[in-house]
PDB file of C-alpha atoms and ligand atoms in Angstrom:
ATOM      1  CA  MET A   1       7.612 -16.806-143.395  1.00 84.00           C
ATOM      2  CA  TYR A   2       8.879 -14.223-145.868  1.00 89.00           C
ATOM      3  CA  LEU A   3      12.481 -15.131-145.085  1.00 88.00           C
ATOM      4  CA  GLU A   4      11.716 -18.790-145.913  1.00 91.00           C
ATOM      5  CA  ILE A   5      10.151 -17.793-149.190  1.00 94.00           C
ATOM      6  CA  ILE A   6      13.213 -15.834-150.359  1.00 92.00           C
ATOM      7  CA  ARG A   7      15.447 -18.807-149.410  1.00 91.00           C
ATOM      8  CA  ASP A   8      13.496 -21.159-151.677  1.00 93.00           C
ATOM      9  CA  ALA A   9      14.948 -21.767-155.151  1.00 94.00           C
ATOM     10  CA  ALA A  10      11.494 -22.671-156.488  1.00 95.00           C
ATOM     11  CA  PHE A  11      10.353 -19.107-155.760  1.00 96.00           C
ATOM     12  CA  TYR A  12      13.009 -17.700-158.112  1.00 96.00           C
ATOM     13  CA  ARG A  13      12.048 -20.145-160.835  1.00 96.00           C
ATOM     14  CA  VAL A  14       8.470 -18.825-160.629  1.00 96.00           C
ATOM     15  CA  LEU A  15       9.739 -15.259-160.964  1.00 96.00           C
ATOM     16  CA  PHE A  16      12.014 -16.148-163.841  1.00 96.00           C
ATOM     17  CA  ALA A  17       9.058 -17.764-165.663  1.00 96.00           C
ATOM     18  CA  ILE A  18       7.069 -14.545-165.207  1.00 96.00           C
ATOM     19  CA  ASP A  19      10.073 -12.496-166.479  1.00 95.00           C
ATOM     20  CA  GLN A  20      10.184 -14.716-169.524  1.00 96.00           C
ATOM     21  CA  ASP A  21       6.537 -14.042-170.212  1.00 96.00           C
ATOM     22  CA  LEU A  22       6.965 -10.295-169.698  1.00 94.00           C
ATOM     23  CA  ALA A  23      10.014 -10.254-171.981  1.00 95.00           C
ATOM     24  CA  GLU A  24       8.173 -12.214-174.683  1.00 96.00           C
ATOM     25  CA  GLU A  25       5.237  -9.792-174.564  1.00 95.00           C
ATOM     26  CA  THR A  26       7.623  -6.914-174.950  1.00 94.00           C
ATOM     27  CA  ARG A  27       9.500  -8.626-177.797  1.00 96.00           C
ATOM     28  CA  ARG A  28       6.251  -9.217-179.731  1.00 96.00           C
ATOM     29  CA  GLU A  29       5.425  -5.483-179.631  1.00 95.00           C
ATOM     30  CA  GLY A  30       8.575  -4.715-181.544  1.00 96.00           C
ATOM     31  CA  CYS A  31      11.042  -1.830-181.100  1.00 96.00           C
ATOM     32  CA  PRO A  32       9.299   1.158-179.502  1.00 93.00           C
ATOM     33  CA  PHE A  33      11.677   3.506-181.279  1.00 94.00           C
ATOM     34  CA  CYS A  34      11.493   2.269-184.886  1.00 96.00           C
ATOM     35  CA  GLY A  35       9.115  -0.701-184.985  1.00 95.00           C
ATOM     36  CA  GLY A  36      11.915  -3.130-185.891  1.00 96.00           C
ATOM     37  CA  ALA A  37      12.172  -6.714-184.655  1.00 97.00           C
ATOM     38  CA  LEU A  38      13.555  -7.189-181.163  1.00 97.00           C
ATOM     39  CA  HIS A  39      15.999  -9.951-180.300  1.00 97.00           C
ATOM     40  CA  TYR A  40      17.009 -11.346-176.909  1.00 96.00           C
ATOM     41  CA  ALA A  41      20.142 -10.033-175.230  1.00 93.00           C
ATOM     42  CA  LYS A  42      20.704 -11.578-171.844  1.00 89.00           C
ATOM     43  CA  TYR A  43      22.645  -9.777-169.180  1.00 89.00           C
ATOM     44  CA  PRO A  44      24.245 -11.792-166.325  1.00 88.00           C
ATOM     45  CA  ARG A  45      23.391 -10.354-162.891  1.00 87.00           C
ATOM     46  CA  VAL A  46      24.764 -10.972-159.411  1.00 83.00           C
ATOM     47  CA  GLY A  47      21.527 -11.603-157.581  1.00 84.00           C
ATOM     48  CA  ARG A  48      22.564 -11.227-153.958  1.00 84.00           C
ATOM     49  CA  GLY A  49      20.725 -12.392-150.860  1.00 84.00           C
ATOM     50  CA  GLY A  50      18.911 -15.456-152.212  1.00 87.00           C
ATOM     51  CA  PRO A  51      19.621 -19.155-151.694  1.00 88.00           C
ATOM     52  CA  ASP A  52      23.036 -20.565-152.652  1.00 85.00           C
ATOM     53  CA  GLY A  53      23.428 -22.526-155.836  1.00 86.00           C
ATOM     54  CA  LEU A  54      20.751 -20.931-157.928  1.00 90.00           C
ATOM     55  CA  PRO A  55      21.467 -21.840-161.568  1.00 90.00           C
ATOM     56  CA  GLY A  56      23.053 -19.212-163.771  1.00 88.00           C
ATOM     57  CA  GLU A  57      20.000 -19.297-166.009  1.00 88.00           C
ATOM     58  CA  LEU A  58      18.050 -17.517-163.275  1.00 91.00           C
ATOM     59  CA  ARG A  59      20.745 -14.905-162.743  1.00 90.00           C
ATOM     60  CA  GLN A  60      19.961 -13.180-165.970  1.00 89.00           C
ATOM     61  CA  ARG A  61      18.293  -9.942-166.709  1.00 91.00           C
ATOM     62  CA  LEU A  62      16.356 -10.577-169.848  1.00 94.00           C
ATOM     63  CA  GLY A  63      16.910  -7.756-172.270  1.00 94.00           C
ATOM     64  CA  LEU A  64      16.019  -7.075-175.848  1.00 96.00           C
ATOM     65  CA  CYS A  65      17.877  -5.382-178.679  1.00 96.00           C
ATOM     66  CA  CYS A  66      16.537  -3.912-181.877  1.00 97.00           C
ATOM     67  CA  GLY A  67      17.845  -5.711-184.979  1.00 96.00           C
ATOM     68  CA  ARG A  68      17.276  -2.864-187.430  1.00 97.00           C
ATOM     69  CA  PRO A  69      20.512  -1.308-188.687  1.00 95.00           C
ATOM     70  CA  GLY A  70      20.744   2.302-187.645  1.00 95.00           C
ATOM     71  CA  CYS A  71      18.617   1.719-184.509  1.00 96.00           C
ATOM     72  CA  ARG A  72      19.946  -1.257-182.543  1.00 95.00           C
ATOM     73  CA  ARG A  73      18.469   0.278-179.389  1.00 95.00           C
ATOM     74  CA  ARG A  74      18.385  -1.687-176.205  1.00 93.00           C
ATOM     75  CA  VAL A  75      14.919  -2.331-174.657  1.00 92.00           C
ATOM     76  CA  LEU A  76      14.512  -3.594-171.122  1.00 90.00           C
ATOM     77  CA  PRO A  77      11.301  -5.492-170.499  1.00 93.00           C
ATOM     78  CA  PRO A  78       9.778  -5.462-166.956  1.00 92.00           C
ATOM     79  CA  SER A  79      11.467  -7.796-164.466  1.00 93.00           C
ATOM     80  CA  CYS A  80      10.233  -9.353-161.194  1.00 93.00           C
ATOM     81  CA  LEU A  81      13.689 -10.688-160.356  1.00 94.00           C
ATOM     82  CA  PHE A  82      15.665  -7.483-160.646  1.00 91.00           C
ATOM     83  CA  HIS A  83      14.563  -3.950-159.807  1.00 85.00           C
ATOM     84  CA  GLY A  84      16.683  -1.215-161.155  1.00 77.00           C
ATOM     85  CA  ARG A  85      20.433  -1.585-160.928  1.00 74.00           C
ATOM     86  CA  ARG A  86      20.604  -3.135-157.477  1.00 78.00           C
ATOM     87  CA  TRP A  87      22.818  -6.146-157.024  1.00 79.00           C
ATOM     88  CA  HIS A  88      20.371  -7.826-154.694  1.00 85.00           C
ATOM     89  CA  TRP A  89      17.297  -9.762-155.843  1.00 90.00           C
ATOM     90  CA  GLY A  90      14.229  -7.517-155.911  1.00 92.00           C
ATOM     91  CA  ALA A  91      12.488  -9.960-153.606  1.00 94.00           C
ATOM     92  CA  VAL A  92      15.259  -9.655-151.011  1.00 91.00           C
ATOM     93  CA  VAL A  93      15.015  -5.869-150.942  1.00 90.00           C
ATOM     94  CA  LEU A  94      11.220  -6.063-150.725  1.00 93.00           C
ATOM     95  CA  VAL A  95      11.240  -8.600-147.870  1.00 92.00           C
ATOM     96  CA  ALA A  96      13.956  -6.793-145.936  1.00 90.00           C
ATOM     97  CA  MET A  97      12.070  -3.517-146.087  1.00 91.00           C
ATOM     98  CA  THR A  98       8.710  -5.121-145.230  1.00 91.00           C
ATOM     99  CA  LEU A  99      10.154  -6.864-142.138  1.00 89.00           C
ATOM    100  CA  LEU A 100      11.790  -3.679-140.930  1.00 86.00           C
ATOM    101  CA  GLN A 101       8.532  -1.796-141.317  1.00 83.00           C
ATOM    102  CA  GLN A 102       6.571  -4.310-139.212  1.00 76.00           C
ATOM    103  CA  ARG A 103       7.744  -2.801-135.928  1.00 66.00           C
ATOM    104  CA  THR A 104       5.812  -5.260-133.834  1.00 66.00           C
ATOM    105  CA  SER A 105       7.668  -8.200-135.334  1.00 69.00           C
ATOM    106  CA  GLY A 106      10.878  -7.306-133.584  1.00 75.00           C
ATOM    107  CA  TRP A 107      13.027  -6.999-136.669  1.00 78.00           C
ATOM    108  CA  ASN A 108      15.802  -4.376-136.793  1.00 79.00           C
ATOM    109  CA  VAL A 109      18.703  -3.765-139.096  1.00 79.00           C
ATOM    110  CA  ASP A 110      21.226  -5.814-137.086  1.00 78.00           C
ATOM    111  CA  ARG A 111      19.010  -8.859-136.696  1.00 78.00           C
ATOM    112  CA  LEU A 112      18.055  -8.740-140.350  1.00 78.00           C
ATOM    113  CA  MET A 113      21.678  -8.577-141.490  1.00 77.00           C
ATOM    114  CA  GLY A 114      22.431 -11.730-139.455  1.00 76.00           C
ATOM    115  CA  LYS A 115      19.438 -13.594-140.749  1.00 74.00           C
ATOM    116  CA  LEU A 116      19.633 -12.635-144.386  1.00 73.00           C
ATOM    117  CA  GLY A 117      23.276 -13.508-144.598  1.00 64.00           C
ATOM    118  CA  ILE A 118      23.441 -11.005-147.403  1.00 60.00           C
ATOM    119  CA  SER A 119      26.440  -8.899-148.114  1.00 59.00           C
ATOM    120  CA  ALA A 120      24.274  -5.864-147.611  1.00 64.00           C
ATOM    121  CA  SER A 121      25.980  -3.652-145.162  1.00 77.00           C
ATOM    122  CA  ARG A 122      24.141  -1.670-142.517  1.00 81.00           C
ATOM    123  CA  THR A 123      24.674   1.356-144.741  1.00 84.00           C
ATOM    124  CA  THR A 124      23.018  -0.419-147.661  1.00 84.00           C
ATOM    125  CA  LEU A 125      19.935  -1.403-145.630  1.00 84.00           C
ATOM    126  CA  VAL A 126      19.639   2.106-144.194  1.00 86.00           C
ATOM    127  CA  ARG A 127      19.900   3.504-147.698  1.00 88.00           C
ATOM    128  CA  TRP A 128      17.129   1.233-148.957  1.00 88.00           C
ATOM    129  CA  LEU A 129      14.949   2.330-146.022  1.00 88.00           C
ATOM    130  CA  ARG A 130      15.618   5.960-146.692  1.00 90.00           C
ATOM    131  CA  TYR A 131      14.820   5.460-150.388  1.00 90.00           C
ATOM    132  CA  PHE A 132      11.431   3.887-149.693  1.00 90.00           C
ATOM    133  CA  ARG A 133      10.569   6.470-147.115  1.00 89.00           C
ATOM    134  CA  ALA A 134      11.737   9.613-148.907  1.00 90.00           C
ATOM    135  CA  SER A 135      11.990   8.992-152.657  1.00 91.00           C
ATOM    136  CA  PHE A 136       9.886   6.019-153.737  1.00 91.00           C
ATOM    137  CA  PRO A 137       6.371   7.407-152.856  1.00 92.00           C
ATOM    138  CA  SER A 138       6.933  10.401-155.183  1.00 92.00           C
ATOM    139  CA  SER A 139       8.905   8.531-157.835  1.00 90.00           C
ATOM    140  CA  ALA A 140       7.633   8.157-161.424  1.00 87.00           C
ATOM    141  CA  TRP A 141       7.902   4.376-160.775  1.00 86.00           C
ATOM    142  CA  TRP A 142       5.277   4.452-158.014  1.00 91.00           C
ATOM    143  CA  GLN A 143       3.157   7.163-159.552  1.00 89.00           C
ATOM    144  CA  ARG A 144       2.701   5.033-162.740  1.00 88.00           C
ATOM    145  CA  ILE A 145       1.087   2.180-160.798  1.00 90.00           C
ATOM    146  CA  ARG A 146      -0.227   3.833-157.703  1.00 90.00           C
ATOM    147  CA  GLY A 147      -3.778   4.188-159.041  1.00 89.00           C
ATOM    148  CA  ARG A 148      -4.123   0.461-159.661  1.00 90.00           C
ATOM    149  CA  VAL A 149      -4.255  -0.319-155.897  1.00 90.00           C
ATOM    150  CA  GLY A 150      -6.648   1.092-153.335  1.00 85.00           C
ATOM    151  CA  ALA A 151      -6.058   3.822-150.794  1.00 84.00           C
ATOM    152  CA  GLU A 152      -5.349   1.192-148.110  1.00 85.00           C
ATOM    153  CA  VAL A 153      -1.858   0.945-149.574  1.00 90.00           C
ATOM    154  CA  GLY A 154      -0.498   3.970-147.748  1.00 85.00           C
ATOM    155  CA  ASP A 155       2.465   5.831-149.174  1.00 87.00           C
ATOM    156  CA  ALA A 156       3.923   6.106-145.683  1.00 85.00           C
ATOM    157  CA  GLY A 157       4.248   2.348-145.280  1.00 88.00           C
ATOM    158  CA  LEU A 158       5.792   1.427-148.640  1.00 91.00           C
ATOM    159  CA  PRO A 159       6.762  -1.191-149.670  1.00 92.00           C
ATOM    160  CA  GLY A 160       5.331  -3.188-146.698  1.00 92.00           C
ATOM    161  CA  SER A 161       1.831  -1.759-147.242  1.00 92.00           C
ATOM    162  CA  LEU A 162       1.912  -3.090-150.820  1.00 94.00           C
ATOM    163  CA  VAL A 163       3.089  -6.531-149.783  1.00 94.00           C
ATOM    164  CA  ALA A 164       0.347  -6.674-147.130  1.00 92.00           C
ATOM    165  CA  HIS A 165      -2.216  -5.663-149.732  1.00 94.00           C
ATOM    166  CA  PHE A 166      -1.283  -8.453-152.087  1.00 95.00           C
ATOM    167  CA  GLU A 167      -1.022 -10.992-149.299  1.00 94.00           C
ATOM    168  CA  ARG A 168      -4.644 -10.151-148.378  1.00 93.00           C
ATOM    169  CA  ALA A 169      -5.683 -10.224-152.026  1.00 94.00           C
ATOM    170  CA  THR A 170      -4.126 -13.600-152.752  1.00 95.00           C
ATOM    171  CA  GLY A 171      -4.615 -15.164-149.303  1.00 96.00           C
ATOM    172  CA  ASP A 172      -1.059 -16.458-149.269  1.00 95.00           C
ATOM    173  CA  PRO A 173       2.355 -14.871-148.376  1.00 94.00           C
ATOM    174  CA  ALA A 174       4.301 -16.412-151.278  1.00 95.00           C
ATOM    175  CA  ARG A 175       1.652 -15.638-153.879  1.00 96.00           C
ATOM    176  CA  GLY A 176       1.288 -12.152-152.382  1.00 96.00           C
ATOM    177  CA  LEU A 177       5.049 -11.574-152.711  1.00 96.00           C
ATOM    178  CA  VAL A 178       5.011 -12.710-156.344  1.00 96.00           C
ATOM    179  CA  ALA A 179       2.071 -10.430-157.056  1.00 95.00           C
ATOM    180  CA  SER A 180       3.863  -7.519-155.410  1.00 96.00           C
ATOM    181  CA  LEU A 181       7.015  -8.088-157.464  1.00 95.00           C
ATOM    182  CA  ARG A 182       5.039  -8.360-160.651  1.00 94.00           C
ATOM    183  CA  PHE A 183       3.101  -5.222-159.829  1.00 93.00           C
ATOM    184  CA  LEU A 184       6.331  -3.277-159.129  1.00 93.00           C
ATOM    185  CA  ALA A 185       7.918  -4.681-162.286  1.00 91.00           C
ATOM    186  CA  LEU A 186       5.140  -3.161-164.414  1.00 86.00           C
ATOM    187  CA  GLY A 187       5.728   0.305-162.989  1.00 82.00           C
ATOM    188  CA  GLY A 188       9.515   0.106-162.954  1.00 71.00           C
ATOM    189  CA  HIS A 189      10.122  -0.320-166.641  1.00 61.00           C
ATOM    190  CA  PRO A 190       7.867   1.658-168.838  1.00 56.00           C
ATOM    191  CA  PRO A 191       8.359   1.003-172.540  1.00 50.00           C
ATOM    192  CA  PRO A 192      10.947   3.568-173.608  1.00 50.00           C
ATOM    193  CA  GLY A 193       9.717   6.190-176.052  1.00 46.00           C
ATOM    194  CA  ARG A 194       6.075   5.865-174.919  1.00 44.00           C
ATOM    195  CA  HIS A 195       6.203   7.546-171.525  1.00 38.00           C
ATOM    196  CA  ALA A 196       7.468  10.823-170.343  1.00 32.00           C
TER     197      ALA A 196
HETATM  198 ZN1   ZN B 201      14.600  -0.048-183.344  1.00 88.09          ZN
END
């Protein structure tokens, strides 16, 4: 089911629409460094692991740039499509890790590599796994949002426990995945200058 969702172009259009809303909210707040007006600056991204033929419009990390001379700082609004600097879509990373964590489902790294058809090497997938097991639970990213979900989202099962939580909350795998990505986006990109 999750693999079908991340192969569906419509899913990425939904995420892009959310990214546009999040970027617009950030733009309206103005520059967090000087209060100046923010302008759009779009950054093309690779977006690996999704369906073929996604329009270039979706392969953009929406960014903002302060227009005030002397500041001109770059501000990155939250994004559901892209997490951090990874080349793969955030949804692809999330689904790959969730499937690998569901031990009863029979997924393993080799089978997933074949199915996803992504250029992610075994090393990359193992690195993602290690990151979610060892670093993510104690990261500032997770700590910023951790309190907004209940204790049933166990640190040990991240990110699969988070995806399962939102699937239960929304009653639908695709909507749960969107909610998970939006939730992660809000923790992943705190407004600069306002957080430690
Ligand atoms: Zn500024």
